[in-house]
Amino acid sequence: MPSKLPHQISSFDEYREVYQKSVTDPESFWAAEADTFVWRKPWDRVLSWNFTDPEVKWFSGGQLNITENCLDRHLAERGEQTAILYEPNEPDGKVVKLTYRELHAQVCQVGNALRELGVGKGDRVCFYMPMVPELAVSVLACARIGAIHSVVFAGFSAQALADRVNDADCKVIICSDHNRRGRKNIPVKEVVDEALAIGCPSVETVLVHRNTGEDISWDPSYDQWYHEAVERQDANCPAEVMDAEDVLFILYTSGSTGKPKGVVHTCGGYMLYTAYTFRNVFQYSPGDVYWCTADIGWITGHSYILYGPLLCGATTMMFEGVPTYPDAGRFWQVCEKHRVNQFYTAPTALRALMARGNEFVEGHDLSALKVIGSVGEPINEEAWEWYHEKVGKGKVPIVDTWWQTETGGIMISGLGGLSPQKATFAGYPLPGIQMALVDKNTGEELTGNPESGLLCVKYPWPGMLRTTWGDHERCQKTYFSTVPGMYFTGDGARRDENGMYRIVGRVDDVINVSGHRMGTAEVENAIDEHPLVVETAVVGYPHDIKGQGIYAYVILAPGEHDHERLREEIIETVRQEIGPIAKPDKIQFVEELPKTRSGKIMRRILRKVASGETDGLGDTSTLLNPEVVTSVTAGRL
Ligand code: WTA
């Protein structure tokens, strides 16, 4: 099998040219890129679509397996090159290097083990694992046999895990025994046991990876050791032939209403899009060491630790630990140790490290860095400047990459070293991406510059979501109904006089806490589970390190209460319902919430109070209970 790679743009002028071509004739543009991959059967039609239902199909009739493109086709040329470079939690722990050949063999063995467990094409497999090589291997093994992976971030609670397992009717859960993260020991298997105790009727097997070797409880009716199931398997596993539009994976993400939804990505388009964007944004050259610090439990890990880099034959690093262990210099120590060439992280990590002082970064040799990236939330000017000066030594280009779980890959970003850069601006759309700003009152597209409005996409791209698992109507309502005929991102943005985009942030009821998406409704529902809570309203407020913090206004049942104790109990309730990432930073007990005459909570006012903007509360005369604004403001934390 040949190993061609997507075209790599090499100057900003070329970017302009390619962009023009890509929007004038999108089908030829993407077809030419798709041609660089290995297909079992060529496609009949490049694209068919409408944004009403919505229905989007790329490369229909085409057949492939994404793992043949990630692994098999690289074997001849770079079989002995490191594919996955694993840096453990402990600085003196064992570094693991898996070559493309070794990774291929391990993926095949796990694929065979899963087949032996009765997992086949279209079955769902849930992952609840720390950042260990076995996670990468077995996610790819699912793709190998056509099973659909659903990776759940291993910081979610048992309840949140059970909800996700049940929504997708997963047949198997793959987990670890325990996990060491920084100084913490996380009992991973115990959380899975709790989820099963809550009830996960579809689960037949729990495959347990031995990570720390500590004690766990064991139920032989469903528990099996990963190593026992895998080591006896053959290292040859014929890849399942998939249609381009077959589901590759589900990934749950928060929206403004209800429970998290399972965003669905398909095989062909996602493959093409993650590879193309990886190669161009990071300007990856063969032999480079690339490191994305995300967790595979989030989309960034799926697209830019696993699929994008492996599709391009890159060396991709996986890091088990945290940025502050053993101290706030760990990222830079690891960059130095492995001579990292491309480094990709989140603003929240930069802000946390910046706060610890420059001495942690200054002593390290970061001269191998060629491109440094940011993702997950708007990067504030101070963090951008710090990244640029202290990490990039004033000369390494920064790519501020805007995208979402739903977009599959990066949508707006500079191309490392080629594009003009401007602090806090993500920049220009990538080739093939037709962005639009829309006036929120009239619904009209704003075509001039500068402008600001709702950030939308006018035309399909290969990596976009196809549906939300089990509920297509929800996909239609959430993304395709706000602005008819366009995909609505949920973000607001500004375009400067040169057409560069700056993302302002969410305009819906989603908050972004340390780069993690959280629905306010989801946190409210969790808090409401506490027996003494009558009603809750949750909003985001500016937080120095996390970007946004969670501010909860809570009405308690009548009676005398110990507020300090209740705060702790409410936090514990949220921890159990969702996980520690959703813990409110501030809980203010109130008598009433400001409401409109139709009974809707006036979040606009609550957001302002939480942010300390109590002078500009605007018109409160339309409220049912304008007098509560005074007491809510007075009680602000
Ligand atoms: C926000 C993460 C500003 C945005 C890849 C988006 C950003 C949400 C940026 C998606 C950025 C992501 N600048 N904001 N560079 N990148 N966002 O699904 O609000 O976890 O809608 O995907 O993060 O978060 P998600």
XYZ file of C-alpha atoms and ligand atoms in Angstrom:
662
model
C 0.000 0.000 0.000
C 1.383 3.422 -0.908
C 1.814 6.068 1.745
C 0.833 9.392 0.313
C -0.072 12.315 2.501
C -2.499 15.196 2.062
C -1.074 18.229 0.313
C 0.946 20.527 2.568
C 0.559 24.233 1.894
C 3.876 26.049 2.087
C 3.191 29.786 1.970
C 0.438 32.230 2.812
C -0.006 33.081 -0.858
C -0.511 29.434 -1.580
C -3.056 29.263 1.229
C -5.052 32.054 -0.462
C -4.937 30.246 -3.772
C -5.916 26.889 -2.314
C -8.685 28.500 -0.281
C -10.156 30.118 -3.388
C -10.105 26.829 -5.245
C -11.575 24.953 -2.299
C -14.630 27.165 -2.114
C -15.146 27.546 -5.852
C -15.106 23.820 -6.436
C -15.241 22.055 -3.066
C -15.898 18.629 -4.515
C -12.793 18.539 -6.714
C -10.745 19.993 -3.908
C -11.727 17.324 -1.372
C -11.721 14.512 -3.919
C -8.083 15.257 -4.754
C -7.180 15.065 -1.059
C -9.230 11.905 -0.534
C -7.252 10.333 -3.346
C -4.126 10.293 -1.194
C -5.702 7.631 1.070
C -6.143 3.910 0.669
C -9.698 2.974 -0.306
C -10.970 -0.574 -0.685
C -13.473 0.706 -3.194
C -13.601 4.165 -4.783
C -16.558 6.430 -3.995
C -19.457 7.010 -6.373
C -20.251 10.519 -5.316
C -18.129 13.104 -3.489
C -20.908 14.978 -1.698
C -24.635 15.053 -1.284
C -26.185 17.310 1.288
C -28.882 19.486 2.702
C -28.782 21.493 5.926
C -32.537 21.209 6.455
C -32.928 17.611 7.615
C -29.855 17.751 7.833
C -28.301 15.058 5.664
C -24.652 15.139 4.706
C -22.791 12.358 2.911
C -19.190 12.462 1.800
C -17.699 9.872 -0.558
C -20.778 7.659 -0.622
C -20.202 4.252 -2.062
C -16.551 4.444 -1.033
C -15.171 1.738 1.248
C -12.190 1.822 3.557
C -10.869 1.111 6.999
C -9.347 4.064 8.818
C -6.781 1.864 10.597
C -5.367 0.665 7.282
C -4.694 4.331 6.641
C -3.318 4.973 10.138
C -1.167 1.855 10.276
C -0.871 -0.665 7.436
C 0.006 1.799 4.708
C 2.877 3.236 6.776
C 4.554 -0.105 7.458
C 6.715 -0.282 4.354
C 8.122 3.221 4.703
C 8.135 3.850 8.425
C 7.423 0.562 10.161
C 10.335 1.106 12.580
C 9.534 4.746 13.337
C 7.914 5.549 16.687
C 4.185 6.037 16.268
C 3.216 6.504 19.906
C 5.641 7.944 22.412
C 4.322 7.536 25.927
C 5.489 9.667 28.828
C 4.217 8.362 32.194
C 3.043 10.281 35.243
C 6.339 9.802 37.112
C 9.260 11.713 35.574
C 11.501 8.681 36.128
C 8.835 6.188 34.997
C 9.192 4.001 31.948
C 8.851 5.761 28.606
C 7.128 3.498 26.080
C 7.822 3.781 22.380
C 5.569 1.859 20.015
C 6.729 1.747 16.426
C 4.189 1.664 13.624
C 4.874 -2.054 13.313
C 4.358 -2.714 17.017
C 1.258 -0.563 17.177
C -0.161 -2.384 14.174
C 0.451 -5.759 15.807
C -1.091 -4.711 19.119
C -4.138 -3.192 17.462
C -4.633 -6.445 15.587
C -4.371 -8.514 18.756
C -6.910 -6.389 20.603
C -9.147 -6.426 17.524
C -9.092 -10.212 17.609
C -9.764 -10.260 21.352
C -12.801 -8.024 20.848
C -14.044 -10.219 18.023
C -13.683 -13.221 20.336
C -15.877 -11.422 22.863
C -18.537 -11.207 20.200
C -17.965 -7.564 19.278
C -18.585 -6.867 15.613
C -19.306 -4.120 13.148
C -21.643 -1.468 14.534
C -21.450 -2.657 18.181
C -20.604 0.030 20.727
C -17.614 -0.190 23.049
C -17.191 2.260 25.910
C -13.782 3.365 27.212
C -13.166 4.618 30.715
C -9.401 4.754 30.937
C -6.480 6.969 31.857
C -3.959 8.124 29.283
C -2.095 4.858 28.755
C -0.945 3.303 25.463
C -3.564 0.536 25.842
C -6.272 3.179 25.442
C -4.897 4.261 22.070
C -4.382 0.664 21.003
C -7.871 -0.485 21.858
C -9.648 2.557 20.428
C -7.903 1.776 17.133
C -8.788 -1.896 17.584
C -12.473 -0.944 17.636
C -12.044 0.953 14.405
C -10.197 -2.062 12.993
C -13.194 -4.363 13.474
C -15.822 -1.745 12.676
C -17.047 -1.369 16.254
C -18.060 2.118 17.351
C -15.997 3.612 20.159
C -17.410 5.879 22.799
C -14.631 7.231 24.990
C -15.767 8.710 28.285
C -13.299 11.001 30.064
C -12.154 9.102 33.157
C -12.960 12.063 35.416
C -16.713 11.647 34.958
C -18.750 10.111 37.767
C -20.344 6.655 37.796
C -23.717 8.226 37.066
C -22.381 10.148 34.076
C -20.633 7.003 32.837
C -23.803 4.911 33.214
C -25.841 7.545 31.318
C -23.395 7.415 28.406
C -23.097 3.624 28.390
C -26.875 3.302 28.348
C -27.516 5.969 25.747
C -25.388 4.002 23.276
C -26.182 0.490 24.608
C -22.530 -0.419 24.875
C -21.694 -4.094 24.899
C -18.245 -3.834 26.412
C -16.513 -1.391 28.747
C -12.733 -1.212 28.667
C -11.182 0.299 31.791
C -8.060 0.242 33.989
C -7.707 -0.914 37.568
C -6.422 2.350 39.010
C -4.760 5.476 37.742
C -2.064 7.771 39.120
C -2.459 11.368 38.057
C -0.066 13.748 39.704
C -0.251 12.800 43.372
C -3.759 11.391 43.116
C -4.743 7.767 42.946
C -7.995 7.320 41.052
C -9.916 4.048 41.516
C -11.057 3.716 37.909
C -12.497 0.191 38.069
C -14.475 1.085 41.193
C -16.294 3.803 39.246
C -17.163 1.271 36.551
C -18.462 -1.117 39.245
C -20.639 1.693 40.598
C -21.949 2.459 37.127
C -22.892 -1.190 36.676
C -24.594 -1.136 40.085
C -26.672 1.846 38.914
C -27.611 -0.344 35.955
C -26.078 -0.876 32.530
C -28.128 -3.742 31.077
C -26.392 -3.801 27.699
C -22.919 -4.485 29.133
C -21.720 -8.062 28.746
C -18.022 -7.702 29.479
C -15.716 -5.366 31.362
C -12.195 -5.692 30.052
C -9.790 -4.578 32.766
C -6.340 -3.289 31.926
C -3.824 -3.812 34.733
C -2.235 -0.423 35.184
C -1.056 0.088 38.766
C -1.692 -3.486 39.917
C -3.611 -2.403 43.007
C -6.528 -4.343 44.407
C -9.892 -4.164 42.723
C -13.108 -6.045 43.233
C -13.872 -8.705 40.673
C -17.063 -10.210 39.351
C -16.240 -13.207 37.176
C -19.607 -13.009 35.461
C -18.442 -10.008 33.453
C -14.886 -8.980 34.420
C -11.977 -10.178 32.274
C -8.333 -9.187 32.291
C -7.272 -7.280 29.218
C -3.849 -8.943 29.078
C -5.324 -12.440 29.295
C -7.830 -11.740 26.547
C -5.196 -10.113 24.329
C -1.905 -11.948 24.701
C -3.071 -15.209 23.172
C -4.327 -13.472 20.022
C -2.856 -13.523 16.574
C -1.198 -10.305 15.380
C -3.019 -10.429 12.117
C -6.528 -9.047 12.094
C -8.222 -8.424 8.760
C -9.719 -4.947 8.793
C -13.492 -4.668 8.535
C -14.439 -3.008 5.286
C -16.458 0.076 6.157
C -18.601 2.362 4.080
C -17.381 5.943 4.106
C -20.543 6.975 5.947
C -20.494 4.156 8.534
C -20.161 5.428 12.099
C -16.596 5.578 13.412
C -17.304 6.891 16.893
C -19.629 8.626 19.300
C -18.379 11.320 21.638
C -20.644 12.893 24.234
C -20.643 16.628 24.676
C -22.665 19.169 26.594
C -25.211 21.449 25.056
C -27.479 24.167 26.345
C -30.332 21.824 27.168
C -30.800 18.404 28.689
C -28.325 15.598 28.938
C -25.084 15.454 26.989
C -25.572 14.281 23.438
C -23.604 11.741 21.470
C -21.972 13.485 18.544
C -21.573 11.024 15.672
C -18.600 11.010 13.294
C -18.214 8.760 10.277
C -15.235 6.996 8.746
C -14.336 8.607 5.432
C -14.857 12.322 5.974
C -13.401 12.358 9.467
C -10.296 10.540 8.253
C -9.681 13.007 5.480
C -10.415 16.067 7.559
C -8.283 15.249 10.612
C -5.315 14.292 8.439
C -5.561 17.365 6.229
C -5.893 19.806 9.106
C -3.166 18.156 11.195
C -0.668 18.331 8.402
C -1.386 21.899 7.472
C -1.999 23.603 10.801
C 1.028 22.067 12.505
C 3.175 21.988 9.360
C 4.346 18.581 10.459
C 7.466 17.221 8.753
C 8.510 13.572 8.815
C 10.601 12.831 11.883
C 9.093 15.588 14.027
C 7.924 14.799 17.555
C 4.443 16.161 18.107
C 2.757 16.539 21.481
C -0.850 17.374 22.205
C -1.499 17.527 25.949
C -5.245 16.845 25.742
C -6.918 13.720 27.081
C -8.267 11.157 24.612
C -11.573 11.502 26.465
C -12.126 14.765 24.550
C -12.336 15.450 20.829
C -8.901 17.076 20.784
C -7.391 13.779 21.849
C -9.361 11.816 19.256
C -8.468 14.049 16.328
C -5.034 15.353 17.284
C -3.426 12.693 19.452
C -4.713 9.679 17.578
C -6.242 9.939 14.159
C -4.770 13.085 12.566
C -1.140 12.389 13.521
C -1.259 8.637 12.843
C -2.900 9.180 9.463
C 0.064 11.404 8.620
C 2.648 8.916 9.864
C 3.678 11.189 12.731
C 5.281 10.460 16.088
C 2.586 11.439 18.552
C 3.136 11.698 22.266
C 0.728 10.607 24.978
C 1.200 12.021 28.449
C -0.297 10.313 31.477
C 0.327 13.069 34.007
C -0.613 16.646 34.790
C 1.188 19.946 34.042
C 1.973 20.654 37.701
C 3.478 17.361 38.824
C 6.064 17.091 40.212
C 6.165 20.844 39.630
C 4.953 23.515 37.231
C 7.899 22.862 34.919
C 6.760 19.399 33.822
C 5.504 20.367 30.348
C 8.772 22.127 29.572
C 10.884 19.377 31.054
C 9.074 16.862 28.821
C 9.437 19.125 25.759
C 13.168 19.257 26.423
C 13.500 15.543 27.160
C 11.814 14.397 23.936
C 12.884 17.366 21.770
C 9.239 18.176 21.031
C 8.734 20.033 17.740
C 5.024 20.824 17.863
C 3.291 21.464 21.158
C -0.484 21.843 21.494
C -2.235 22.760 24.748
C -5.115 24.714 26.291
C -5.135 28.328 27.550
C -6.241 27.187 30.998
C -3.013 25.206 31.404
C -0.974 28.200 30.227
C -2.689 30.506 32.706
C -2.166 28.058 35.556
C 1.535 27.705 34.709
C 1.990 31.412 34.162
C 0.656 32.013 37.682
C 3.343 29.757 39.164
C 6.154 31.951 37.898
C 8.587 32.119 34.983
C 11.381 30.191 36.679
C 9.636 26.923 35.774
C 9.872 27.553 32.067
C 13.072 29.561 31.844
C 15.525 26.824 32.720
C 14.466 24.470 29.925
C 15.816 24.033 26.434
C 12.799 24.505 24.183
C 14.827 25.095 21.034
C 13.236 22.183 19.166
C 9.816 23.869 19.121
C 8.633 24.867 15.647
C 4.928 25.463 16.219
C 2.954 25.943 19.432
C -0.820 25.671 19.511
C -3.795 26.594 21.635
C -7.250 25.034 21.742
C -10.454 24.756 23.692
C -11.349 28.282 24.727
C -10.515 31.861 23.857
C -6.916 32.678 24.726
C -6.640 35.991 26.539
C -3.969 38.467 25.514
C -1.837 37.992 28.617
C -1.666 34.212 28.182
C -0.989 34.600 24.454
C 1.910 36.982 25.133
C 3.338 34.710 27.797
C 3.140 31.704 25.467
C 4.767 33.714 22.723
C 7.583 35.182 24.862
C 8.347 32.526 27.441
C 7.615 29.332 25.552
C 8.102 30.449 21.970
C 10.979 32.832 22.835
C 9.308 35.447 20.661
C 9.899 33.507 17.457
C 7.908 30.267 17.409
C 4.581 30.739 15.593
C 1.394 30.260 17.619
C -1.639 28.577 16.099
C -4.835 29.464 17.927
C -7.150 26.750 16.662
C -10.912 27.198 16.859
C -13.128 24.147 16.466
C -15.598 21.901 18.291
C -16.487 18.296 19.039
C -19.076 18.639 16.293
C -16.665 19.940 13.651
C -14.360 16.910 13.999
C -11.284 18.997 13.283
C -9.815 22.500 13.280
C -11.894 25.071 11.359
C -10.242 28.444 11.929
C -6.510 28.723 12.564
C -3.249 29.982 11.257
C -0.992 27.545 9.433
C 2.113 27.300 11.617
C 4.629 29.901 10.502
C 2.820 30.820 7.282
C -0.110 32.951 8.361
C -0.146 36.420 9.862
C -0.784 36.164 13.584
C -2.524 38.507 15.962
C -2.950 37.874 19.684
C -6.416 36.516 20.598
C -7.414 36.068 16.939
C -7.780 32.504 15.678
C -7.290 33.860 12.156
C -8.605 32.624 8.842
C -10.791 29.647 7.973
C -8.958 26.575 6.695
C -9.354 25.528 3.066
C -12.815 24.164 2.391
C -14.367 25.986 5.335
C -16.993 28.601 4.511
C -17.666 30.569 7.676
C -20.322 33.227 8.076
C -21.256 35.841 10.641
C -24.976 36.246 11.101
C -26.902 39.099 12.684
C -28.631 37.647 15.723
C -31.705 39.820 15.337
C -32.359 39.666 11.605
C -30.821 36.284 10.830
C -29.056 37.900 7.851
C -25.486 37.114 6.930
C -23.090 40.001 7.616
C -20.733 40.183 4.680
C -18.649 43.285 5.424
C -15.563 43.770 7.568
C -15.203 44.471 10.399
C -18.314 42.767 11.733
C -19.495 40.698 14.637
C -22.284 38.188 14.986
C -23.219 34.556 15.383
C -20.570 32.231 14.044
C -21.985 29.842 11.435
C -20.820 27.579 8.617
C -22.513 27.791 5.236
C -21.297 24.702 3.464
C -20.511 21.115 4.537
C -16.991 19.956 5.311
C -15.870 16.317 5.520
C -15.261 16.243 9.294
C -18.639 17.557 10.395
C -20.992 15.629 12.672
C -23.671 13.641 10.869
C -26.192 13.271 13.664
C -26.584 12.961 17.415
C -26.795 9.340 18.498
C -30.347 8.032 18.635
C -31.931 11.457 18.188
C -31.571 13.085 14.810
C -34.162 15.708 15.602
C -31.998 17.016 18.405
C -29.156 17.473 15.930
C -31.481 19.406 13.634
C -32.791 21.620 16.445
C -29.457 22.288 18.085
C -27.334 23.104 15.063
C -29.504 23.704 12.018
C -32.572 25.595 13.206
C -31.194 28.842 14.681
C -30.024 30.087 11.288
C -31.914 28.204 8.567
C -29.615 26.757 5.934
C -26.483 27.051 8.064
C -24.687 25.123 10.803
C -24.765 27.271 13.944
C -21.762 26.826 16.234
C -23.136 28.310 19.457
C -20.269 30.818 19.451
C -20.200 34.531 18.815
C -17.290 35.982 16.824
C -15.784 39.136 15.396
C -14.060 39.612 12.070
C -11.497 42.397 11.785
C -10.936 44.632 8.788
C -8.708 41.968 7.222
C -11.176 39.147 7.690
C -9.418 37.495 10.627
C -11.749 35.877 13.135
C -11.717 36.356 16.870
C -13.947 34.020 18.854
C -15.763 35.872 21.590
C -17.270 32.852 23.321
C -20.513 30.933 23.660
C -23.746 32.779 23.117
C -25.878 29.894 24.399
C -26.175 28.381 27.868
C -22.933 26.499 27.596
C -20.006 27.502 29.767
C -16.400 26.660 29.171
C -14.605 25.740 32.373
C -10.897 25.069 31.916
C -11.592 24.239 28.287
C -14.327 21.742 29.247
C -17.802 22.307 27.936
C -20.524 22.317 30.517
C -24.232 22.871 30.047
C -25.721 25.128 32.702
C -28.890 23.004 32.613
C -26.841 19.888 33.272
C -25.231 21.417 36.381
C -28.610 22.743 37.546
C -30.166 19.295 37.240
C -27.324 17.862 39.285
C -27.702 20.459 42.053
C -31.472 19.904 42.080
C -30.815 16.313 43.093
C -29.973 17.539 46.589
C -33.097 16.983 48.696
C -33.064 20.459 50.245
C -32.698 22.342 46.969
C -35.865 23.861 45.565
C -34.547 25.676 42.517
C -31.198 26.539 40.970
C -29.773 28.796 38.308
C -26.208 28.320 37.102
C -24.176 30.832 35.107
C -20.556 31.308 34.114
C -18.373 34.166 35.371
C -14.840 35.224 34.438
C -12.210 33.182 36.266
C -8.488 33.997 36.132
C -7.269 30.455 35.569
C -10.268 28.446 34.372
C -11.482 31.039 31.868
C -14.957 30.650 33.277
C -16.037 29.541 36.713
C -19.379 28.055 37.728
C -21.638 30.308 39.808
C -24.776 28.717 41.259
C -27.742 30.566 42.734
C -29.685 28.179 44.938
C -33.074 28.405 46.623
C -33.340 26.122 49.644
C -36.400 24.547 51.192
C -37.825 26.611 54.085
C -36.150 26.210 57.465
C -32.901 26.885 59.307
C -29.856 25.628 57.413
C -26.159 25.352 58.004
C -25.033 27.035 54.778
C -21.435 25.903 54.940
C -22.426 22.287 55.300
C -24.994 22.568 52.533
C -22.404 24.036 50.191
C -20.238 21.009 50.756
C -23.150 18.647 50.262
C -24.207 20.345 47.046
C -20.662 20.127 45.710
C -20.625 16.431 46.617
C -23.941 15.932 44.816
C -22.539 17.499 41.637
C -19.422 15.402 41.970
C -21.576 12.289 42.053
C -23.935 13.299 39.283
C -21.344 14.571 36.800
C -17.831 14.590 38.229
C -15.391 17.010 39.848
C -15.032 19.124 36.682
C -18.593 20.405 37.156
C -18.200 21.535 40.794
C -19.593 25.039 41.347
C -16.922 27.542 42.366
C -19.449 29.720 44.142
C -22.831 28.914 45.626
C -25.031 31.801 46.650
C -28.201 31.022 48.568
C -31.077 33.245 47.517
C -34.734 33.619 48.474
C -35.927 34.037 44.908
C -34.590 34.154 41.358
C -35.334 37.067 39.027
C -37.977 35.906 36.571
C -39.832 37.249 33.588
C -43.599 37.440 33.649
C -43.715 34.185 31.744
C -41.712 32.507 34.506
C -38.341 32.266 32.761
C -35.234 32.884 34.828
C -33.482 36.090 33.720
C -30.014 34.692 33.268
C -28.713 37.888 31.755
C -29.058 39.572 35.137
C -27.611 36.636 37.042
C -24.608 36.548 34.731
C -23.967 40.232 35.296
C -24.247 39.933 39.057
C -21.915 36.925 39.086
C -19.404 38.849 36.956
C -19.577 41.842 39.297
C -21.144 44.100 36.679
C -23.844 45.227 39.056
C -23.949 48.780 37.686
C -25.240 47.906 34.255
C -28.079 45.534 34.958
C -30.242 47.138 32.289
C -33.979 47.294 32.358
C -35.393 45.201 35.188
C -38.919 46.625 35.013
C -40.186 43.739 32.893
C -39.429 41.322 35.687
C -42.141 39.647 37.649
C -40.170 40.356 40.826
C -37.797 43.311 40.239
C -37.160 43.675 43.972
C -35.152 40.417 44.135
C -32.411 41.981 42.022
C -31.412 44.113 45.009
C -31.154 41.190 47.396
C -29.399 38.966 44.867
C -26.882 41.739 44.203
C -26.367 42.368 47.903
C -25.628 38.691 48.550
C -23.079 38.383 45.741
C -20.026 36.257 46.628
C -14.500 26.908 22.451
C -12.809 21.670 21.660
C -11.931 30.301 21.307
C -15.686 27.405 21.634
C -11.947 21.554 20.406
C -16.252 26.120 21.069
C -12.552 28.093 21.421
C -16.017 25.152 22.177
C -11.367 27.710 20.759
C -15.885 23.730 21.688
C -10.442 28.745 20.382
C -12.547 25.943 21.182
N -10.780 30.019 20.677
N -12.812 29.383 21.688
N -9.281 28.489 19.787
N -11.396 26.371 20.623
N -13.249 26.974 21.687
O -16.433 20.748 21.777
O -16.611 28.037 22.495
O -14.806 20.733 23.710
O -17.619 26.217 20.735
O -14.103 21.276 21.373
O -14.789 25.570 22.782
O -15.492 22.857 22.719
P -15.241 21.321 22.441
